[in-house]
CSV table of C-alpha atoms in Angstrom, one decimal:
chain,number,residue,atom,x,y,z
G,1,MET,CA,-13.6,42.7,-17.6
G,2,THR,CA,-10.8,44.1,-14.5
G,3,GLU,CA,-8.1,46.2,-16.0
G,4,PRO,CA,-4.6,44.1,-14.9
G,5,GLY,CA,-2.2,46.3,-12.0
G,6,ALA,CA,0.1,48.3,-13.8
G,7,GLU,CA,2.9,45.5,-11.8
G,8,THR,CA,0.9,42.9,-13.4
G,9,ALA,CA,0.6,44.3,-17.5
G,10,TYR,CA,4.1,45.3,-16.6
G,11,LEU,CA,5.3,41.8,-15.5
G,12,PHE,CA,3.3,40.3,-18.9
G,13,ARG,CA,4.4,42.6,-21.6
G,14,HIS,CA,8.5,42.7,-20.1
G,15,ALA,CA,8.1,38.6,-20.2
G,16,LEU,CA,7.0,38.7,-24.1
G,17,VAL,CA,10.0,41.1,-24.6
G,18,ARG,CA,12.2,38.8,-23.5
G,19,ALA,CA,10.5,35.8,-24.9
G,20,GLY,CA,10.5,37.6,-28.0
G,21,ALA,CA,14.5,39.4,-27.6
G,22,TYR,CA,15.6,35.6,-27.6
G,23,GLU,CA,13.9,34.3,-30.4
G,24,LEU,CA,15.9,37.2,-32.5
G,25,GLN,CA,19.0,35.7,-31.3
G,26,LEU,CA,20.9,33.4,-33.7
G,27,PRO,CA,20.9,30.3,-32.8
G,28,GLN,CA,24.6,30.4,-32.1
G,29,ASP,CA,24.3,33.3,-30.0
G,30,ARG,CA,21.5,31.7,-28.0
G,31,ALA,CA,23.5,28.0,-27.4
G,32,ALA,CA,25.9,30.9,-26.0
G,33,LEU,CA,24.2,32.8,-23.8
G,34,HIS,CA,22.8,29.2,-22.5
G,35,ALA,CA,26.9,28.0,-21.8
G,36,LEU,CA,27.1,31.6,-20.2
G,37,ALA,CA,24.8,30.7,-17.3
G,38,VAL,CA,26.0,27.5,-17.2
G,39,ASP,CA,29.8,28.2,-16.1
G,40,VAL,CA,29.0,30.6,-14.2
G,41,LEU,CA,26.0,29.5,-11.9
G,42,GLU,CA,27.8,26.4,-11.9
G,43,GLU,CA,30.6,28.8,-10.4
G,44,LEU,CA,28.8,30.5,-8.2
G,45,LEU,CA,25.9,28.1,-6.3
G,46,ASP,CA,26.4,26.8,-3.5
G,47,SER,CA,26.0,23.1,-3.4
G,48,GLU,CA,22.3,23.6,-1.8
G,49,THR,CA,21.1,26.2,-4.3
G,50,LEU,CA,22.7,24.1,-7.3
G,51,ASP,CA,21.6,21.1,-6.4
G,52,SER,CA,18.0,22.5,-6.3
G,53,ALA,CA,19.0,24.3,-9.7
G,54,ALA,CA,19.8,21.5,-11.4
G,55,LEU,CA,17.4,20.4,-14.2
G,56,GLU,CA,17.3,24.2,-15.0
G,57,LEU,CA,21.4,23.9,-15.5
G,58,ALA,CA,20.5,20.7,-17.7
G,59,ASP,CA,18.3,22.2,-19.5
G,60,HIS,CA,20.7,25.0,-20.0
G,61,ALA,CA,23.7,22.6,-21.1
G,62,HIS,CA,21.9,20.7,-23.5
G,63,ALA,CA,21.3,24.2,-25.5
G,64,ALA,CA,24.4,24.4,-25.0
G,65,ALA,CA,25.9,21.7,-26.7
G,66,GLN,CA,24.2,22.8,-30.2
G,67,LEU,CA,28.0,25.2,-29.8
G,68,GLU,CA,30.5,24.5,-32.6
G,69,GLY,CA,33.5,22.1,-31.3
G,70,LYS,CA,31.8,22.6,-27.4
G,71,ALA,CA,29.2,19.5,-28.2
G,72,GLU,CA,31.3,16.8,-25.9
G,73,ARG,CA,31.8,19.4,-23.3
G,74,TYR,CA,28.0,20.6,-23.0
G,75,LEU,CA,26.2,17.3,-23.2
G,76,GLN,CA,28.9,15.7,-20.6
G,77,ALA,CA,27.7,19.1,-18.1
G,78,GLU,CA,24.0,17.9,-18.6
G,79,ALA,CA,24.1,14.2,-17.9
G,80,ARG,CA,25.9,15.5,-15.0
G,81,PHE,CA,23.5,17.8,-13.6
G,82,LEU,CA,21.0,15.7,-15.1
G,83,GLY,CA,22.0,12.8,-12.6
G,84,ARG,CA,22.1,15.7,-9.3
G,85,ALA,CA,18.4,16.7,-10.2
G,86,HIS,CA,17.6,13.0,-9.9
G,87,ALA,CA,19.3,12.5,-7.0
G,88,HIS,CA,17.3,15.6,-5.4
G,89,SER,CA,14.2,14.6,-7.0
G,90,ARG,CA,14.4,11.7,-4.9
G,91,ARG,CA,15.1,13.3,-1.4
G,92,ARG,CA,12.0,15.3,-2.0
G,93,TYR,CA,9.8,12.2,-3.3
G,94,ALA,CA,9.3,14.7,-6.3
G,95,HIS,CA,8.4,11.7,-8.8
G,96,GLY,CA,7.5,13.3,-11.5
G,97,ASN,CA,10.7,14.5,-11.6
G,98,VAL,CA,12.1,11.4,-10.9
G,99,ILE,CA,10.8,9.7,-13.9
G,100,GLY,CA,11.9,12.9,-15.8
G,101,THR,CA,15.2,13.7,-15.1
G,102,GLY,CA,15.9,9.6,-15.3
G,103,ARG,CA,14.6,8.8,-18.6
G,104,ARG,CA,16.4,11.8,-20.2
G,105,LEU,CA,19.8,9.5,-18.2
G,106,LEU,CA,18.3,6.4,-19.9
G,107,GLU,CA,18.5,8.0,-23.5
G,108,HIS,CA,22.0,9.8,-22.7
G,109,PRO,CA,25.0,9.2,-24.8
G,110,TYR,CA,27.2,10.3,-21.7
G,111,GLY,CA,24.7,8.1,-19.1
G,112,VAL,CA,27.0,5.8,-17.3
G,113,ALA,CA,26.4,1.9,-18.6
G,114,GLU,CA,26.5,0.5,-14.8
G,115,THR,CA,23.6,3.1,-13.3
G,116,ARG,CA,21.2,1.9,-16.1
G,117,SER,CA,19.4,-0.9,-14.3
G,118,GLU,CA,19.1,1.3,-11.2
G,119,LEU,CA,18.1,3.9,-12.8
G,120,ALA,CA,15.2,2.2,-15.2
G,121,ARG,CA,14.2,1.2,-11.6
G,122,THR,CA,14.0,4.3,-9.8
G,123,VAL,CA,12.3,4.9,-12.5
G,124,GLY,CA,9.8,2.1,-12.1
G,125,PHE,CA,9.8,2.9,-8.1
G,126,ALA,CA,8.5,6.4,-8.7
G,127,HIS,CA,5.3,5.3,-10.9
G,128,MET,CA,4.6,2.9,-8.6
G,129,HIS,CA,4.3,5.9,-5.9
G,130,GLN,CA,2.4,7.5,-8.3
G,131,GLY,CA,-0.2,4.7,-8.7
G,132,GLU,CA,1.3,4.6,-12.4
G,133,MET,CA,1.7,0.3,-12.6
G,134,GLN,CA,1.8,-0.5,-16.3
G,135,ASP,CA,4.3,2.4,-16.7
G,136,ALA,CA,6.1,1.3,-13.7
G,137,ILE,CA,6.4,-2.6,-15.0
G,138,ASN,CA,8.0,-2.0,-18.4
G,139,SER,CA,10.8,0.5,-16.0
G,140,PHE,CA,11.1,-2.7,-14.0
G,141,GLN,CA,11.4,-4.9,-17.1
G,142,GLN,CA,14.3,-2.1,-18.8
G,143,ALA,CA,15.9,-2.8,-15.4
G,144,ALA,CA,16.1,-6.4,-15.5
G,145,VAL,CA,17.8,-5.7,-19.4
G,146,HIS,CA,20.0,-3.2,-18.5
G,147,ALA,CA,21.2,-5.1,-15.8
G,148,LEU,CA,25.1,-5.7,-15.5
G,149,SER,CA,25.3,-8.0,-12.5
G,150,ASP,CA,23.0,-10.5,-11.1
G,151,GLU,CA,22.2,-8.6,-8.6
G,152,GLN,CA,20.9,-5.7,-10.3
G,153,ARG,CA,19.0,-8.3,-12.0
G,154,GLY,CA,17.8,-9.8,-9.2
G,155,ARG,CA,16.2,-6.1,-8.1
G,156,ALA,CA,14.4,-5.5,-10.9
G,157,LEU,CA,12.8,-9.0,-10.7
G,158,MET,CA,12.5,-8.6,-7.0
G,159,ALA,CA,10.1,-4.9,-7.9
G,160,GLU,CA,8.5,-6.2,-10.9
G,161,ALA,CA,7.2,-9.3,-8.5
G,162,ASP,CA,5.9,-7.5,-6.0
G,163,ILE,CA,3.7,-5.8,-8.0
G,164,TYR,CA,2.4,-8.4,-9.6
G,165,ARG,CA,1.8,-9.6,-6.1
G,166,ASN,CA,-0.1,-6.7,-5.4
G,167,MET,CA,-2.3,-7.0,-8.7
G,168,THR,CA,-3.6,-11.1,-7.2
G,169,ARG,CA,-1.2,-12.2,-10.4
G,170,PHE,CA,0.2,-14.2,-7.5
G,171,THR,CA,0.7,-16.9,-9.9
G,172,GLU,CA,3.8,-14.6,-12.4
G,173,ALA,CA,4.8,-12.8,-8.9
G,174,GLU,CA,6.1,-16.3,-7.2
G,175,LYS,CA,8.2,-17.1,-10.4
G,176,LEU,CA,10.1,-13.7,-10.4
G,177,PHE,CA,11.0,-13.9,-7.0
G,178,ARG,CA,12.3,-17.4,-7.4
G,179,GLU,CA,13.9,-15.6,-9.7
G,180,ALA,CA,15.4,-13.3,-7.6
G,181,LEU,CA,16.7,-15.6,-5.1
G,182,GLU,CA,18.5,-17.3,-7.5
G,183,CYS,CA,20.2,-14.2,-8.3
G,184,LEU,CA,21.1,-12.7,-5.1
G,185,PRO,CA,23.0,-15.0,-2.9
G,186,GLU,CA,22.5,-15.4,0.3
G,187,GLY,CA,23.8,-12.8,3.0
G,188,HIS,CA,22.8,-10.5,0.8
G,189,ALA,CA,20.6,-7.7,2.2
G,190,ASP,CA,18.3,-8.0,-1.5
G,191,HIS,CA,18.4,-11.7,-0.5
G,192,ALA,CA,16.1,-10.8,2.8
G,193,VAL,CA,14.3,-9.0,1.3
G,194,VAL,CA,13.1,-11.3,-1.3
G,195,LEU,CA,12.3,-13.9,1.3
G,196,ARG,CA,9.9,-11.2,3.1
G,197,GLN,CA,8.1,-10.2,0.3
G,198,LEU,CA,7.6,-14.0,-0.7
G,199,ALA,CA,6.7,-14.7,2.9
G,200,THR,CA,3.8,-11.9,2.2
G,201,LEU,CA,2.7,-13.6,-1.1
G,202,TYR,CA,2.1,-16.9,1.2
G,203,LEU,CA,-0.1,-15.0,3.8
G,204,MET,CA,-1.7,-13.6,1.3
G,205,GLN,CA,-2.8,-16.6,-0.2
G,206,GLY,CA,-4.0,-17.9,3.7
G,207,GLN,CA,-0.3,-20.4,3.7
G,208,VAL,CA,0.3,-18.7,7.4
G,209,PRO,CA,2.3,-21.4,8.9
G,210,GLN,CA,4.7,-21.2,5.8
G,211,GLY,CA,4.4,-17.5,5.7
G,212,GLU,CA,5.0,-16.7,9.1
G,213,GLU,CA,7.9,-19.6,8.9
G,214,LEU,CA,9.4,-17.2,6.4
G,215,MET,CA,8.8,-13.6,7.8
G,216,ARG,CA,11.0,-14.9,10.7
G,217,GLN,CA,13.7,-16.2,8.1
G,218,ALA,CA,13.7,-12.9,6.2
G,219,LEU,CA,13.8,-10.6,9.7
G,220,GLN,CA,17.0,-12.9,10.5
G,221,ALA,CA,18.6,-12.2,7.3
G,222,SER,CA,17.8,-8.5,7.6
G,223,LEU,CA,19.4,-8.0,10.8
G,224,ALA,CA,22.3,-10.5,9.7
G,225,ALA,CA,22.5,-8.3,6.7
G,226,GLY,CA,22.4,-5.1,8.4
G,227,ASP,CA,19.7,-4.4,7.0
G,228,THR,CA,17.7,-2.1,9.3
G,229,SER,CA,14.6,-1.3,6.7
G,230,SER,CA,13.9,-4.8,5.7
G,231,ALA,CA,14.5,-5.8,9.3
G,232,ALA,CA,11.8,-3.2,10.3
G,233,ARG,CA,8.9,-4.2,7.1
G,234,CYS,CA,9.8,-8.0,8.6
G,235,GLU,CA,8.2,-7.2,12.0
G,236,ALA,CA,5.8,-5.1,10.9
G,237,ASN,CA,4.3,-8.4,8.6
G,238,LEU,CA,4.3,-10.2,11.6
G,239,GLY,CA,2.8,-7.9,13.5
G,240,VAL,CA,-0.3,-8.1,11.3
G,241,VAL,CA,0.2,-12.3,11.4
G,242,MET,CA,0.1,-11.8,15.4
G,243,MET,CA,-3.2,-9.9,15.4
G,244,ARG,CA,-4.8,-12.2,12.6
G,245,THR,CA,-4.0,-15.3,15.0
G,246,GLY,CA,-5.1,-14.2,18.3
G,247,ARG,CA,-1.9,-12.5,19.8
G,248,PRO,CA,-2.2,-8.7,20.0
G,249,ALA,CA,0.3,-8.3,22.5
G,250,GLU,CA,2.7,-9.8,20.8
G,251,ALA,CA,1.1,-7.9,17.5
G,252,GLU,CA,1.7,-4.3,19.5
G,253,GLN,CA,4.5,-4.7,20.4
G,254,ALA,CA,5.8,-6.0,16.9
G,255,PHE,CA,4.9,-2.9,15.2
G,256,VAL,CA,6.2,-0.5,17.8
G,257,ARG,CA,9.5,-2.0,17.0
G,258,ALA,CA,8.9,-1.9,13.5
G,259,GLY,CA,8.6,1.6,14.3
G,260,GLU,CA,11.9,2.0,16.0
G,261,LEU,CA,13.7,0.4,13.3
G,262,ALA,CA,12.0,1.8,10.5
G,263,GLU,CA,13.0,5.8,12.4
G,264,LYS,CA,16.4,4.3,13.3
G,265,ALA,CA,16.6,3.5,9.2
G,266,GLY,CA,15.1,7.0,8.3
G,267,ASP,CA,12.5,4.4,5.8
G,268,ARG,CA,9.5,6.9,6.3
G,269,THR,CA,7.3,4.4,4.3
G,270,THR,CA,7.5,2.2,6.9
G,271,VAL,CA,7.1,4.6,9.7
G,272,ALA,CA,3.5,5.5,8.4
G,273,LEU,CA,2.9,1.5,7.6
G,274,ALA,CA,3.8,0.9,11.9
G,275,ASN,CA,0.9,3.7,12.4
G,276,GLU,CA,-1.7,2.1,10.1
G,277,ASN,CA,-1.0,-0.8,12.0
G,278,LEU,CA,-1.2,0.2,15.6
G,279,GLY,CA,-3.8,1.6,14.1
G,280,ALA,CA,-5.9,-1.1,13.4
G,281,LEU,CA,-4.7,-3.1,16.0
G,282,LEU,CA,-6.1,-0.1,18.7
G,283,ALA,CA,-9.5,-0.5,17.0
G,284,GLN,CA,-9.5,-4.0,16.9
G,285,THR,CA,-9.2,-4.1,21.3
G,286,GLY,CA,-11.6,-1.6,21.4
G,287,ARG,CA,-8.9,1.6,21.9
G,288,MET,CA,-11.2,3.9,20.1
G,289,GLN,CA,-9.4,7.3,21.6
G,290,ASP,CA,-6.1,6.6,20.8
G,291,PHE,CA,-6.5,4.8,16.9
G,292,GLU,CA,-7.8,7.8,15.1
G,293,THR,CA,-3.8,9.5,16.3
G,294,CYS,CA,-2.3,7.0,14.5
G,295,PHE,CA,-4.0,6.9,11.4
G,296,GLN,CA,-3.5,10.5,11.4
G,297,LEU,CA,-0.4,10.4,11.3
G,298,ALA,CA,0.3,7.5,9.3
G,299,MET,CA,-2.0,9.5,6.0
G,300,GLU,CA,0.3,12.4,6.7
G,301,GLN,CA,3.4,10.8,6.5
G,302,ALA,CA,2.0,9.0,3.4
G,303,ARG,CA,0.8,12.2,1.7
G,304,GLN,CA,4.9,13.9,2.6
G,305,LEU,CA,6.2,10.8,0.6
G,306,GLY,CA,3.6,10.7,-2.4
G,307,ASP,CA,2.6,7.2,-2.0
G,308,ARG,CA,-0.8,6.7,-3.5
G,309,PRO,CA,-0.6,3.0,-3.3
G,310,LEU,CA,0.2,3.6,0.7
G,311,LEU,CA,-2.6,6.5,1.3
G,312,ALA,CA,-5.5,4.0,-0.1
G,313,SER,CA,-4.0,1.3,1.7
G,314,ILE,CA,-4.4,3.5,5.6
G,315,LEU,CA,-7.6,4.7,4.2
G,316,THR,CA,-9.2,0.8,3.8
G,317,ASP,CA,-8.4,0.6,7.2
G,318,ARG,CA,-9.2,3.7,9.2
G,319,GLY,CA,-12.6,3.2,6.6
G,320,HIS,CA,-13.4,0.4,8.7
G,321,ALA,CA,-11.8,1.1,11.9
G,322,LEU,CA,-14.5,4.0,12.2
G,323,THR,CA,-17.1,1.7,11.0
G,324,GLU,CA,-16.8,-0.7,13.6
G,325,ALA,CA,-16.8,2.7,15.9
G,326,GLU,CA,-20.2,3.8,14.5
G,327,ARG,CA,-19.0,6.5,12.9
G,328,PHE,CA,-20.5,5.5,9.3
G,329,SER,CA,-20.7,8.8,7.5
G,330,GLU,CA,-16.4,9.3,8.2
G,331,ALA,CA,-15.8,5.7,7.1
G,332,GLU,CA,-18.2,5.7,3.6
G,333,THR,CA,-16.1,8.4,2.8
G,334,ALA,CA,-12.8,7.3,3.6
G,335,MET,CA,-13.6,4.5,2.0
G,336,ARG,CA,-15.0,6.0,-1.2
G,337,ASP,CA,-11.7,8.3,-1.9
G,338,ALA,CA,-10.2,4.5,-0.6
G,339,ILE,CA,-11.8,2.5,-3.2
G,340,GLU,CA,-10.4,5.4,-6.1
G,341,LEU,CA,-6.9,4.8,-5.6
G,342,HIS,CA,-7.1,1.3,-5.6
G,343,ARG,CA,-8.3,1.4,-9.0
G,344,GLU,CA,-6.0,3.6,-10.1
G,345,THR,CA,-3.4,1.4,-8.5
G,346,ARG,CA,-4.7,-2.0,-9.5
G,347,ASN,CA,-3.9,-3.3,-5.9
G,348,LEU,CA,-6.6,-5.5,-6.7
G,349,GLY,CA,-6.2,-7.5,-3.2
G,350,LYS,CA,-6.6,-4.0,-1.4
G,351,LEU,CA,-9.4,-3.1,-3.9
G,352,ALA,CA,-12.2,-6.3,-3.2
G,353,THR,CA,-11.2,-6.2,0.6
G,354,THR,CA,-12.2,-1.8,0.7
G,355,LEU,CA,-15.5,-3.1,-1.1
G,356,GLY,CA,-16.0,-5.9,1.4
G,357,ASN,CA,-16.1,-2.8,4.7
G,358,LEU,CA,-18.0,-0.8,2.4
G,359,GLY,CA,-20.7,-3.7,1.9
G,360,VAL,CA,-20.9,-3.9,6.2
G,361,LEU,CA,-21.0,-0.5,6.5
G,362,TYR,CA,-23.8,-0.7,3.9
G,363,PHE,CA,-25.4,-3.4,5.5
G,364,ARG,CA,-25.1,-1.7,9.4
G,365,THR,CA,-26.8,1.6,8.2
G,366,GLY,CA,-29.8,-0.2,6.2
G,367,ARG,CA,-29.2,-0.5,3.0
G,368,LYS,CA,-29.6,-4.5,2.6
G,369,ALA,CA,-29.6,-4.4,-1.8
G,370,GLU,CA,-26.5,-3.0,-1.9
G,371,ALA,CA,-24.3,-4.3,0.5
G,372,LEU,CA,-25.3,-8.0,-1.4
G,373,ARG,CA,-24.2,-6.8,-4.7
G,374,LEU,CA,-21.2,-5.4,-2.9
G,375,THR,CA,-20.3,-8.1,-0.9
G,376,ARG,CA,-20.7,-10.4,-3.7
G,377,GLU,CA,-18.8,-8.5,-6.2
G,378,SER,CA,-15.2,-8.4,-3.5
G,379,LEU,CA,-16.4,-12.2,-2.7
G,380,ALA,CA,-15.4,-12.8,-6.5
G,381,MET,CA,-12.7,-11.2,-6.6
G,382,HIS,CA,-10.9,-12.9,-3.6
G,383,GLN,CA,-11.8,-15.7,-4.4
G,384,ALA,CA,-10.1,-14.6,-7.8
G,385,SER,CA,-7.1,-14.1,-6.3
G,386,GLY,CA,-6.5,-16.9,-3.5
G,387,ASP,CA,-6.6,-14.9,-0.7
G,388,ALA,CA,-8.4,-17.0,1.8
G,389,GLY,CA,-8.5,-14.7,4.8
G,390,ALA,CA,-10.0,-12.0,2.2
G,391,GLU,CA,-12.5,-14.8,0.9
G,392,CYS,CA,-13.7,-15.8,4.5
G,393,VAL,CA,-14.2,-12.3,5.5
G,394,GLY,CA,-16.5,-11.8,2.6
G,395,ARG,CA,-18.5,-14.9,3.2
G,396,LEU,CA,-19.2,-14.7,6.8
G,397,ASN,CA,-20.8,-10.6,5.0
G,398,LEU,CA,-22.6,-12.7,2.6
G,399,SER,CA,-23.9,-15.3,5.0
G,400,ASP,CA,-25.5,-12.2,7.9
G,401,THR,CA,-27.2,-11.4,4.4
G,402,LEU,CA,-28.4,-14.2,3.9
G,403,PHE,CA,-29.7,-14.3,7.6
G,404,GLU,CA,-31.2,-11.5,7.2
G,405,ASP,CA,-33.3,-12.1,4.4
G,406,GLY,CA,-34.2,-15.4,5.8
G,407,ASP,CA,-32.9,-18.1,3.6
G,408,PHE,CA,-31.0,-19.9,6.2
G,409,GLU,CA,-30.2,-22.7,4.5
G,410,GLU,CA,-27.9,-21.1,2.2
G,411,ALA,CA,-26.3,-18.4,4.9
G,412,LEU,CA,-25.5,-21.8,7.2
G,413,ARG,CA,-23.5,-23.3,3.7
G,414,GLU,CA,-21.9,-19.9,3.6
G,415,LEU,CA,-20.6,-20.5,7.1
G,416,GLU,CA,-19.0,-24.0,6.6
G,417,ARG,CA,-16.9,-22.4,3.5
G,418,ALA,CA,-16.5,-19.9,5.6
G,419,ALA,CA,-15.4,-22.0,9.2
G,420,LEU,CA,-12.8,-24.2,6.5
G,421,LEU,CA,-11.1,-21.2,5.0
G,422,ALA,CA,-11.0,-19.7,9.0
G,423,GLU,CA,-9.3,-22.6,9.8
G,424,GLN,CA,-6.7,-22.9,7.3
G,425,VAL,CA,-5.5,-19.3,8.3
G,426,ARG,CA,-5.6,-19.8,11.4
G,427,ASP,CA,-7.6,-17.0,13.0
G,428,PRO,CA,-9.2,-17.2,15.4
G,429,ARG,CA,-11.6,-13.4,15.2
G,430,LEU,CA,-12.9,-15.4,12.0
G,431,GLN,CA,-13.1,-19.0,13.7
G,432,GLY,CA,-15.2,-17.5,16.4
G,433,TYR,CA,-17.3,-15.3,13.5
G,434,THR,CA,-18.3,-18.6,12.3
G,435,VAL,CA,-19.1,-20.7,14.8
G,436,CYS,CA,-21.3,-17.5,16.7
G,437,HIS,CA,-23.1,-17.1,13.3
G,438,ARG,CA,-23.8,-20.2,13.1
G,439,VAL,CA,-25.2,-20.6,16.7
G,440,MET,CA,-27.8,-17.6,15.2
G,441,THR,CA,-28.7,-19.2,12.3
G,442,LEU,CA,-29.6,-22.4,13.4
G,443,ALA,CA,-31.7,-21.4,16.3
G,444,ARG,CA,-33.2,-19.2,13.6
G,445,ARG,CA,-34.0,-21.5,11.6
G,446,ASP,CA,-35.0,-24.0,13.8
G,447,ASN,CA,-36.9,-21.7,16.0
G,448,VAL,CA,-35.3,-22.9,19.1
G,449,ALA,CA,-33.4,-21.1,21.5
G,450,PRO,CA,-28.8,-20.4,20.6
G,451,ASP,CA,-26.5,-23.2,21.7
G,452,GLN,CA,-25.0,-21.6,24.7
G,453,ALA,CA,-22.4,-24.1,25.1
G,454,GLU,CA,-20.8,-23.6,21.2
G,455,TRP,CA,-22.1,-19.4,22.1
G,456,ARG,CA,-19.2,-19.1,24.2
G,457,ARG,CA,-16.6,-21.4,22.1
G,458,GLY,CA,-17.4,-19.2,19.5
G,459,ILE,CA,-17.1,-16.0,22.3
G,460,GLU,CA,-13.5,-18.0,23.3
G,461,PHE,CA,-12.1,-17.9,19.9
G,462,ILE,CA,-12.3,-14.0,19.7
G,463,ARG,CA,-11.5,-13.1,23.0
G,464,GLN,CA,-8.2,-14.9,22.3
G,465,SER,CA,-8.1,-12.1,19.1
G,466,GLY,CA,-8.2,-9.7,21.4
G,467,ASP,CA,-11.1,-7.6,19.7
G,468,LEU,CA,-13.5,-7.2,22.5
G,469,ALA,CA,-15.2,-4.6,21.0
G,470,ALA,CA,-16.1,-7.7,18.4
G,471,ILE,CA,-17.0,-9.5,21.9
G,472,GLY,CA,-20.0,-7.3,22.4
G,473,ARG,CA,-21.2,-6.4,19.0
G,474,LEU,CA,-21.6,-10.4,19.0
G,475,GLU,CA,-23.9,-10.4,22.2
G,476,ALA,CA,-25.8,-7.6,21.6
G,477,GLU,CA,-26.8,-9.4,18.4
G,478,LEU,CA,-28.2,-12.0,20.2
G,479,ARG,CA,-29.9,-10.5,22.4
G,480,GLU,CA,-31.2,-8.1,20.0
G,481,ARG,CA,-32.2,-10.9,17.6
G,482,PHE,CA,-33.4,-13.8,20.4
G,483,PRO,CA,-35.1,-11.8,23.2
G,484,GLY,CA,-34.0,-12.9,27.2
G,485,THR,CA,-31.4,-15.2,26.2
G,486,PRO,CA,-28.9,-15.0,29.1
G,487,ASP,CA,-25.6,-12.5,29.3
G,488,ARG,CA,-22.3,-13.3,30.8
G,489,ASP,CA,-23.3,-13.4,33.6
G,490,GLY,CA,-26.0,-15.7,32.9
G,491,GLN,CA,-29.0,-13.4,34.2
G,492,GLY,CA,-31.8,-12.5,31.1
G,493,ASP,CA,-32.8,-9.2,29.5
């Protein structure tokens, strides 16, 4: 065993001596030392240093409150420093300290009643960013209890509903969103935020026209209220709708606008979200050299924010893009990391999507049994949550696996269900896939040449979505399964 160096030994013994000397002090003498630390440091430290030391000073003030006749003075100082430490921790995205200082203030005898609801809400968001969803729900419910106005109650209800939405508890989410709307008058910035979140809820359930219209209302309401951050999030959400309904150029413009608005508002979370969505669009439209830059930037931003749910979402989209680029090893690593985070944060919708994407990767790398298992698991989760678009993708993946196993009748039944869902969510990419897969399945079942007119109809749907890489993959798949099939120029192999 190596002996410690002289300096290490000295510091260790010095710490022990200091701790021992402290313990030998009488309680009142200890309290006086803490009081001296509070008084001297508050007088000497500049504002920035005081922010950094605020939590330590709160601890000193708490101990100094044991001085006879000085309890009120130093308890008030403790509350003051805790408030300062709480604000400093929020600016640094130090979620653990946000939770610790917030809880102490909520229980403090000199905490301000008017701020308790907002304190509980910030504690809830910190729990949410750390993936502690039940603790977040409890904090948001506490915020509603402490609310002294309709506005405070509406903000608390909105935050709780947002968690239920991500957990695919849609009925509970919609109920709370509507209660929040009743608390927040039209023209209020948070009224626009609730509209946006309710629109997202509709979109998640495949109610695309209703969701898009409400999202546009939320965008106009956000701009009218001067809430640039909310407007940025609306633009990002509208971009996703456009990307999924065959308007790639408009989607790209929306993502760029979202990033610009978020930068202007100092909203780093939405900046990361805009980069994530732009990366997914660039991958979908075949710009493989550019999508990775967007994803890397988005991941770096999410890590700086300490936002684990956001990082998990980015990893899911990046894993899917890497699969399409046939970078299978990197894709599997990204998706496994995402699955772990989604389980931790209880984002069941994203978990189901990631499991389905991993099933596609397994299918493309020859692991058919694992692909089938994951596809069925994710499909059951999408059905339970009511996410029509994701369920459509799951049924398409399942039909492809059944095709490879020679179960053409069951594959066709899955494609019929998928076609209805694709039409419901108005996604031309999914509509095109259902048509093309049905062409190949019927041709293989009936041992005939693929229906070229129907195939072209399916390809045209996908062309509307801008996913040219998907067209290339489908046509390569057609030629592989049916050698001699004419290519786009009408010539055979």
